[in-house]
PDB file of C-alpha atoms in Angstrom:
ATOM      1  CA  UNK A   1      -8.779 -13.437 -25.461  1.00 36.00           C
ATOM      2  CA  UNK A   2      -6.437 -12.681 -22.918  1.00 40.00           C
ATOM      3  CA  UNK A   3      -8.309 -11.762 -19.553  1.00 40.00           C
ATOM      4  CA  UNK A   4      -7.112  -8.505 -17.707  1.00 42.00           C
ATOM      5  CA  UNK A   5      -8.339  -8.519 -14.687  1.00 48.00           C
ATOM      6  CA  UNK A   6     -10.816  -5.680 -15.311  1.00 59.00           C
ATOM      7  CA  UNK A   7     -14.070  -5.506 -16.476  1.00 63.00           C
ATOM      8  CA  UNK A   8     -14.870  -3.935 -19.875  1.00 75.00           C
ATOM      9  CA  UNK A   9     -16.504  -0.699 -18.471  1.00 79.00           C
ATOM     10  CA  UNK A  10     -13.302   0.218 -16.215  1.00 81.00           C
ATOM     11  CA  UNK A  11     -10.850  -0.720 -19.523  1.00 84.00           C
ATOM     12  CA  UNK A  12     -12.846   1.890 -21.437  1.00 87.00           C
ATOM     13  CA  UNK A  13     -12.946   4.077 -18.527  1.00 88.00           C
ATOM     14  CA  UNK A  14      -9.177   3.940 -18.708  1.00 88.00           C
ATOM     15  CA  UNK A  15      -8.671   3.974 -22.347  1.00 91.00           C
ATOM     16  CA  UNK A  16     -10.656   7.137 -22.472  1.00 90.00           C
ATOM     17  CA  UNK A  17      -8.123   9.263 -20.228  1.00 93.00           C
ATOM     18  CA  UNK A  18      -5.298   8.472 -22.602  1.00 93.00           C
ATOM     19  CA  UNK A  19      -7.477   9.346 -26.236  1.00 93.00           C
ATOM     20  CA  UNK A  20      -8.254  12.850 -24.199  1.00 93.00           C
ATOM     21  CA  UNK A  21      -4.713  13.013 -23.293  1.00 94.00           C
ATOM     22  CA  UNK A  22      -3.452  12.051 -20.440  1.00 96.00           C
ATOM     23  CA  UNK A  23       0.234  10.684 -20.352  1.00 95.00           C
ATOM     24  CA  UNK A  24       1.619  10.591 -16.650  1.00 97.00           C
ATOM     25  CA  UNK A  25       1.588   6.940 -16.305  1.00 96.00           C
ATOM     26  CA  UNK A  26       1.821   7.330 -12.757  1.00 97.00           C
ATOM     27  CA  UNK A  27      -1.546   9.522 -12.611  1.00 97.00           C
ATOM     28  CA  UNK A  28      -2.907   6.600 -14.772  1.00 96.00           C
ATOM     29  CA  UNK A  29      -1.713   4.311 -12.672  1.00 95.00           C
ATOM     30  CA  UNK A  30      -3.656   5.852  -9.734  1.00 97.00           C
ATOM     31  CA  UNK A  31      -6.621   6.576 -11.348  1.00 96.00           C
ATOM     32  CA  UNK A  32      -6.732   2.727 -12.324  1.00 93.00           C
ATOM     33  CA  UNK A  33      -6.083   1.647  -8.552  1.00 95.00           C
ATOM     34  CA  UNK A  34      -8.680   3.667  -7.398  1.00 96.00           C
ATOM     35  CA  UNK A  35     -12.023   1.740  -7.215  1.00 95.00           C
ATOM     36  CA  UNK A  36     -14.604   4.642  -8.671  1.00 95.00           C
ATOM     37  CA  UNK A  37     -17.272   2.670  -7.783  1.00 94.00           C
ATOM     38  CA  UNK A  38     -16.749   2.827  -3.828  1.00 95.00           C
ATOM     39  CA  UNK A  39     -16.894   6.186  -4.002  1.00 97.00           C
ATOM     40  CA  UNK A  40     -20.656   7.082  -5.936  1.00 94.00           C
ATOM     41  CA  UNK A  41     -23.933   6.391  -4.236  1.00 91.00           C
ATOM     42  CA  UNK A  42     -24.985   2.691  -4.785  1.00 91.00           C
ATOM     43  CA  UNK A  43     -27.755   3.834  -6.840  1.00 92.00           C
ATOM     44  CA  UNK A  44     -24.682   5.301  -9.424  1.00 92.00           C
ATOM     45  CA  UNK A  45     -22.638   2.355  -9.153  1.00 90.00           C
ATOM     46  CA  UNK A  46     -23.655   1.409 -12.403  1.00 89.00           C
ATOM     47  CA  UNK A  47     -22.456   4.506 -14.071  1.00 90.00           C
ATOM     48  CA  UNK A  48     -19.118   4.401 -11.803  1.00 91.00           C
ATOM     49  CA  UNK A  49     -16.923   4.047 -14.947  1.00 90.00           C
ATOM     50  CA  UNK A  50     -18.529   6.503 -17.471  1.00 90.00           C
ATOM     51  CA  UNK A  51     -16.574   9.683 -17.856  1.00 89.00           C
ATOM     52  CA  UNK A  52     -18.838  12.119 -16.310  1.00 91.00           C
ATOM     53  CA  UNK A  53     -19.907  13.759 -12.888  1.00 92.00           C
ATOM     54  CA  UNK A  54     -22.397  12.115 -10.536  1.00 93.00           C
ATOM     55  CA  UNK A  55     -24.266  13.388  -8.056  1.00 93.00           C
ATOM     56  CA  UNK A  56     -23.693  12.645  -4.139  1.00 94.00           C
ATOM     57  CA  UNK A  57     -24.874  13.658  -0.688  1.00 92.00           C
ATOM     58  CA  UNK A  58     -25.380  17.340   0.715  1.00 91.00           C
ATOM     59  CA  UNK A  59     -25.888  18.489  -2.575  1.00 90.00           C
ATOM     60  CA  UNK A  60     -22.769  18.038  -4.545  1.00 92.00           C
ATOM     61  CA  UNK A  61     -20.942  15.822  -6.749  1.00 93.00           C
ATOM     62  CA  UNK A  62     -18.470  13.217  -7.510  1.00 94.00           C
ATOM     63  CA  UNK A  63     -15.998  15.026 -10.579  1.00 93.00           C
ATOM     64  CA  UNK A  64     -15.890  14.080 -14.242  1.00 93.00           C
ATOM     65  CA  UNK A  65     -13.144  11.281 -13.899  1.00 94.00           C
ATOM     66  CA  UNK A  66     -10.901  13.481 -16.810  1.00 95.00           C
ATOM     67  CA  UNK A  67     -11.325  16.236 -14.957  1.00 95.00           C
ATOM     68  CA  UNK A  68     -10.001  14.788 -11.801  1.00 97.00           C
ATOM     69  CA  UNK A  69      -6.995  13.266 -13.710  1.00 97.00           C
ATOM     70  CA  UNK A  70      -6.014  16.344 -15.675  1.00 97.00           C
ATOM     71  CA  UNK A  71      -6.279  18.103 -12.423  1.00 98.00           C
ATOM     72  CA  UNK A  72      -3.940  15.863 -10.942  1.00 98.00           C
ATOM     73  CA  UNK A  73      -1.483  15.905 -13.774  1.00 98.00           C
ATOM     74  CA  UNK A  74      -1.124  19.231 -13.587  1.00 98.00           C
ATOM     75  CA  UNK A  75      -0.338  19.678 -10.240  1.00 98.00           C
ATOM     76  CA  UNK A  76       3.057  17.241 -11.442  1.00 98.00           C
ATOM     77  CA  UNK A  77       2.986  15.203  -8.068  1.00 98.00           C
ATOM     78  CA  UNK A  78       6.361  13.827  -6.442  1.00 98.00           C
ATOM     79  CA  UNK A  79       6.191  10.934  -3.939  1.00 98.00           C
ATOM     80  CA  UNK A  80       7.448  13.364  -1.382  1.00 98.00           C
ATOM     81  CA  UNK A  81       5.091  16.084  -1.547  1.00 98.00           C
ATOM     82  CA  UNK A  82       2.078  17.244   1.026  1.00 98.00           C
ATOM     83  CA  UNK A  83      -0.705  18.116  -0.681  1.00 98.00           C
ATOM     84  CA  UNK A  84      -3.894  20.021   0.945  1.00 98.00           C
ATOM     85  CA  UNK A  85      -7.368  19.314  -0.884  1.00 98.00           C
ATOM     86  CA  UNK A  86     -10.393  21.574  -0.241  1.00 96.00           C
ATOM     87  CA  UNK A  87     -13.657  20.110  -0.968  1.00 95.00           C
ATOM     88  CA  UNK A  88     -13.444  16.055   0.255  1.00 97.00           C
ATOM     89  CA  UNK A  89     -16.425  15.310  -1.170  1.00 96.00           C
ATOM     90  CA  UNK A  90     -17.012  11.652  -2.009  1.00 96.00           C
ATOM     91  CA  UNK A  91     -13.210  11.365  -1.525  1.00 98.00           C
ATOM     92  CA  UNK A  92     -12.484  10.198  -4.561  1.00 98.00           C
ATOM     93  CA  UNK A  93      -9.944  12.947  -5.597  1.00 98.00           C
ATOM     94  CA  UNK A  94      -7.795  12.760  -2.025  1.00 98.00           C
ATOM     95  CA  UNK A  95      -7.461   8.891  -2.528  1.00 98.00           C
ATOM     96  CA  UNK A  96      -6.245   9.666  -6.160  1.00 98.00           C
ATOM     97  CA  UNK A  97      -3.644  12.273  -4.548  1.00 98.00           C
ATOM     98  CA  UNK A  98      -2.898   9.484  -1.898  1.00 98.00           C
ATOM     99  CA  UNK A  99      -1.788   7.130  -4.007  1.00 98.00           C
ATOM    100  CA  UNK A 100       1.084   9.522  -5.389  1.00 98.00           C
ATOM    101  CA  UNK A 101       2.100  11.249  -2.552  1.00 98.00           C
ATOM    102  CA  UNK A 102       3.640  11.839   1.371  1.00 98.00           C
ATOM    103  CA  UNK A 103       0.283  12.764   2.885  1.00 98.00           C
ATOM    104  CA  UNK A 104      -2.689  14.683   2.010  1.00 98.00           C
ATOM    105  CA  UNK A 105      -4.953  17.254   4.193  1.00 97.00           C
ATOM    106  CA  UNK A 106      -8.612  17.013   3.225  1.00 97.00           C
ATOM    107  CA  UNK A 107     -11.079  19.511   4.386  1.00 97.00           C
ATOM    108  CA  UNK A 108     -14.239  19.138   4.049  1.00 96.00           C
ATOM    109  CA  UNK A 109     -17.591  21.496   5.326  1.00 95.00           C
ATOM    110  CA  UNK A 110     -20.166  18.676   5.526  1.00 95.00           C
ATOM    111  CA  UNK A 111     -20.024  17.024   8.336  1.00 95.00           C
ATOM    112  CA  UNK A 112     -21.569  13.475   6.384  1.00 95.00           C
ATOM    113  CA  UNK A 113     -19.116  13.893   3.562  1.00 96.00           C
ATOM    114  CA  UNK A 114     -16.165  13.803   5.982  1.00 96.00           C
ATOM    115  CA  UNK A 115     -17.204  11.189   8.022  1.00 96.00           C
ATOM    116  CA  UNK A 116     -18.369   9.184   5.164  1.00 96.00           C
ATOM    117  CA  UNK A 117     -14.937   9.669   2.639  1.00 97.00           C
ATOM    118  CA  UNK A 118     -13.235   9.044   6.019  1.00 97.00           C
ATOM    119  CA  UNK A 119     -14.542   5.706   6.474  1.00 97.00           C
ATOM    120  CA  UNK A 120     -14.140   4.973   2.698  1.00 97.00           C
ATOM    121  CA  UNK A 121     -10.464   5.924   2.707  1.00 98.00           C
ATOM    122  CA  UNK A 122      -9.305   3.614   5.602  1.00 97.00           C
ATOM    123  CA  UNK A 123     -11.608   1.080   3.983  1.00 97.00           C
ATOM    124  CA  UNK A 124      -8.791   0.983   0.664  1.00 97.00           C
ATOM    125  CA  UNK A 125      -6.035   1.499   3.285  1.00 97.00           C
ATOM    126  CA  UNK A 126      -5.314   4.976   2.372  1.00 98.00           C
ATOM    127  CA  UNK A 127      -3.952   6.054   5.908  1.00 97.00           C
ATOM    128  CA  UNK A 128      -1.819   9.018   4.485  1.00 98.00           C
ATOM    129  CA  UNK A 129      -5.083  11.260   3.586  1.00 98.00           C
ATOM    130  CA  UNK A 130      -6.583  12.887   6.802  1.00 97.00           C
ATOM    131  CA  UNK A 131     -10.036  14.071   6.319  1.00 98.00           C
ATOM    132  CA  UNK A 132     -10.697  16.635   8.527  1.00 96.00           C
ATOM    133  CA  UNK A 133     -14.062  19.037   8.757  1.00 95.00           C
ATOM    134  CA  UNK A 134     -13.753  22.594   8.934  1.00 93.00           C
ATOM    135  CA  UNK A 135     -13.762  25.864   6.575  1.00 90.00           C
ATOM    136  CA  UNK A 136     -11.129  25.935   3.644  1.00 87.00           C
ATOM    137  CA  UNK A 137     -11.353  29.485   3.052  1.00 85.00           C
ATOM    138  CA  UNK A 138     -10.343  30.584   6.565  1.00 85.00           C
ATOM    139  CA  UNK A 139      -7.652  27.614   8.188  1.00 86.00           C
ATOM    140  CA  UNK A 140      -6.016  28.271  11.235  1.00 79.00           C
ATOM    141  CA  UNK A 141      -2.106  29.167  11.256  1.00 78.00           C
ATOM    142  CA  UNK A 142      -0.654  26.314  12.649  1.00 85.00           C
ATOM    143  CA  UNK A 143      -0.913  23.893   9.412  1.00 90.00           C
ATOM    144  CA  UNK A 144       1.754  25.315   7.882  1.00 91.00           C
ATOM    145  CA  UNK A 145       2.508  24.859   3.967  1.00 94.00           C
ATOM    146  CA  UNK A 146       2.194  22.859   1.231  1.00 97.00           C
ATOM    147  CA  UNK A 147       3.911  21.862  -1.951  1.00 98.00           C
ATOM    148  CA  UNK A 148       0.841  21.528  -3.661  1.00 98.00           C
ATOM    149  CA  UNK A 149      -3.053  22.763  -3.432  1.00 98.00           C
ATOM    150  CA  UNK A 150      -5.552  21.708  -4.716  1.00 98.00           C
ATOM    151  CA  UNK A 151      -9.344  23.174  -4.768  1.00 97.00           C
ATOM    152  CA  UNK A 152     -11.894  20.912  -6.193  1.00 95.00           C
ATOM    153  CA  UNK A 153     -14.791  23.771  -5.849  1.00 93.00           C
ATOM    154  CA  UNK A 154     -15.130  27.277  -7.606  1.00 94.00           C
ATOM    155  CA  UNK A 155     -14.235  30.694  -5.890  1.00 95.00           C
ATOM    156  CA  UNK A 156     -14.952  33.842  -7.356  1.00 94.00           C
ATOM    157  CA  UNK A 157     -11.591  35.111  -6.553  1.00 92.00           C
ATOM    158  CA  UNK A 158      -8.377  33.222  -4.368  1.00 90.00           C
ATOM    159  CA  UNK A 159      -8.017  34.090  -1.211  1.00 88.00           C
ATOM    160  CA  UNK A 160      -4.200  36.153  -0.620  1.00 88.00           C
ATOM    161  CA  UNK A 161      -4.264  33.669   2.537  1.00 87.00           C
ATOM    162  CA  UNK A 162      -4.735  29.939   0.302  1.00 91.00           C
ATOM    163  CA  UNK A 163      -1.833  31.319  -2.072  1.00 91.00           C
ATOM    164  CA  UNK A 164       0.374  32.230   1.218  1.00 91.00           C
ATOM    165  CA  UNK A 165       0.102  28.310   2.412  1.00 93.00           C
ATOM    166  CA  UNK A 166       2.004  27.262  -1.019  1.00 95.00           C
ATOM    167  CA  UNK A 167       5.611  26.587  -0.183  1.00 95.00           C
ATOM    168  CA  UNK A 168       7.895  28.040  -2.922  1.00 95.00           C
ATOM    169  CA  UNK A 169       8.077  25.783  -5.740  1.00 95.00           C
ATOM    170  CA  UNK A 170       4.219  24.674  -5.333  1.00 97.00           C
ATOM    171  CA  UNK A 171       1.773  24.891  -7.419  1.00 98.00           C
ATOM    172  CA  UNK A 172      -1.942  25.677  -6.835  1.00 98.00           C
ATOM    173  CA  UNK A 173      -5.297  24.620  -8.911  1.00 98.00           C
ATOM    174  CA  UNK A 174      -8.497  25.849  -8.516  1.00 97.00           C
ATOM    175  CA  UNK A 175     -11.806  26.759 -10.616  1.00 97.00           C
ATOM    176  CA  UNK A 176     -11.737  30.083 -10.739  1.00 97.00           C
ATOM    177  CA  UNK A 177     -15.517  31.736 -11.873  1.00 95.00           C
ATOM    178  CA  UNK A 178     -18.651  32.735 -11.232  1.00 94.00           C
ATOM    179  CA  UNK A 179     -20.259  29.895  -8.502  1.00 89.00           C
ATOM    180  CA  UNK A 180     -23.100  29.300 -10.927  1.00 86.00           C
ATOM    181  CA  UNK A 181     -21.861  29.250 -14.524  1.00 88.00           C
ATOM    182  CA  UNK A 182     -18.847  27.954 -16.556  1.00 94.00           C
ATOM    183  CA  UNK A 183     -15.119  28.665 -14.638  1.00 97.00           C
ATOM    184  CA  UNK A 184     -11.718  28.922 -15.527  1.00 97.00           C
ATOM    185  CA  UNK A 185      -9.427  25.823 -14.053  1.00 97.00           C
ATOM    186  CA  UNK A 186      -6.113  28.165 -13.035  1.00 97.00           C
ATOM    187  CA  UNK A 187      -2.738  26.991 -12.378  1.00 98.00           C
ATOM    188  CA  UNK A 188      -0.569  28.837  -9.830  1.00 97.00           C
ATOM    189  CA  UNK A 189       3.319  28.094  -9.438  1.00 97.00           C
ATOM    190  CA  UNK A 190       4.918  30.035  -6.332  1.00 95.00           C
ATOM    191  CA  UNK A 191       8.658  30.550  -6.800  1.00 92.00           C
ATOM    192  CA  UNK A 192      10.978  32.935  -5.554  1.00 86.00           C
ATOM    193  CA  UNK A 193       7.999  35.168  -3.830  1.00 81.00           C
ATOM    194  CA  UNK A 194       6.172  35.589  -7.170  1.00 91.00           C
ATOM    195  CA  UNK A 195       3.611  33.571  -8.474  1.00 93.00           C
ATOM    196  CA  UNK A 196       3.290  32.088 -12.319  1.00 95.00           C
ATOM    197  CA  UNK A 197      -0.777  32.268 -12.849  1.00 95.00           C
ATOM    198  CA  UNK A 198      -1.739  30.100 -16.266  1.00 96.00           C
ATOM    199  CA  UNK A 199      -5.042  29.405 -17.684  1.00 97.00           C
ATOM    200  CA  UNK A 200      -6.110  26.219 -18.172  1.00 97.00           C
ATOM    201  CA  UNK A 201      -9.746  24.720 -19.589  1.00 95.00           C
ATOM    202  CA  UNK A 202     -13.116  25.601 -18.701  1.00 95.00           C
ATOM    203  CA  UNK A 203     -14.872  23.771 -16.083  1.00 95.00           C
ATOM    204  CA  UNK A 204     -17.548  23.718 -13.731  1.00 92.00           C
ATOM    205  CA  UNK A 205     -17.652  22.718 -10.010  1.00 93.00           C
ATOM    206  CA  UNK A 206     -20.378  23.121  -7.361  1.00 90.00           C
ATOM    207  CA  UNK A 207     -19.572  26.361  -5.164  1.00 90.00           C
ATOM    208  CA  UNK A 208     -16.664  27.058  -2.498  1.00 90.00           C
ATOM    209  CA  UNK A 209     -18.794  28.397   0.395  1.00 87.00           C
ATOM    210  CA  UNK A 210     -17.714  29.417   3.781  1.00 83.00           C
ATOM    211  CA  UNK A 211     -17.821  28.278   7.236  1.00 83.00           C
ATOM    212  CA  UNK A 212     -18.753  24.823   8.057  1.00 87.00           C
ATOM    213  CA  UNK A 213     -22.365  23.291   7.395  1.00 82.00           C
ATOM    214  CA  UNK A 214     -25.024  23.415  10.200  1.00 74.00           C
ATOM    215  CA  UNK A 215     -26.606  20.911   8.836  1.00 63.00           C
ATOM    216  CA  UNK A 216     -25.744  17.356   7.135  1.00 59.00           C
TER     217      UNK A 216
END
């Protein structure tokens, strides 16, 4: 038997993106590099390379590995692109993004997750992701725009002022639904000062909430 390098769990893990369908062989690529297992609570570690969410600190979770690489396909990353995450989390999802792209703004509300995927990321020598806390929903002015956005928890609605920080040509995903119940993944392409929405799959995600946390 010819030995791969990789243990039998993370070959599976793998061979279960492509039977669900995903082709980009550069998001497989990623999603391959990217050690799942520095990223779940050492308790989870075991369950690292199954194909489902896990839970993490503050209350929230680590994303169904298929959902974070059909997320990614469909934002159909080039090397030069900025892309701005909201929702860090574990950091799992920006170090995903960082391996296919120019640079990637995180933002994150818990002050524990930040710090924490922070540490993680410049642990794997990611040092084009910046994690920084603060409220997606309301970011100052002077960050400018992005070719691509990506929200990794649900809104009830998009905010007019997330859709204004999408350069033309970018594309936007977000769950889209109520904040406790099934949501709608949508897909937003800006281009020529009107905006392409498509529906994608149903999905859920822990809530989008406002401001940063007082506690944790």
């Amino acid at each position: 038997m010819i030995d791969t390098g990789h243990p039998p769990e993370q070959m599976r893990f793998q061979l279960s993106l492509r039977r669900r369908g995903i082709s980009d062989a550069r998001v497989l690529r990623a999603m391959e590099e990217v050690p799942r297992d520095r990223f779940v609570d050492p308790t989870d570690r075991g369950y690292a390379w199954r194909d489902s969410a896990l839970p993490i600190s503050c209350g929230q979770t680590i994303s169904q590995p298929f959902v974070v690489a059909y997320m990614t396909e469909q934002l159909q990353l080039e090397p030069s692109h900025r892309v701005l995450e909201l929702g860090t989390g574990s950091g799992y999802q920006a170090a995903v993004l960082a391996k296919l792209v120019r640079g990637v703004l995180s933002v994150e509300r818990y002050r524990t997750l930040a710090e924490t995927a922070r540490a993680r990321l410049e642990g794997l020598g990611l040092y084009n992701v910046e994690v920084m806390l603060g409220d997606g929903l309301d970011l100052g002015s002077n960050l400018g725009v992005f070719d691509r956005i990506i929200v990794t928890a649900a809104v009830e609605t998009l905010p007019q002022s997330l859709i204004d920080r999408l350069d033309d040509g970018g594309i936007l995903i977000a769950p889209v639904g109520p904040h406790h119940g099934v949501q709608t993944l949508i897909r937003m392409r800006k281009s020529g000062g009107t905006i392409e929405r498509r529906e994608l799959v149903a999905v859920r995600f822990v809530p989008a909430l406002p401001g940063i946390a007082r506690e944790l």
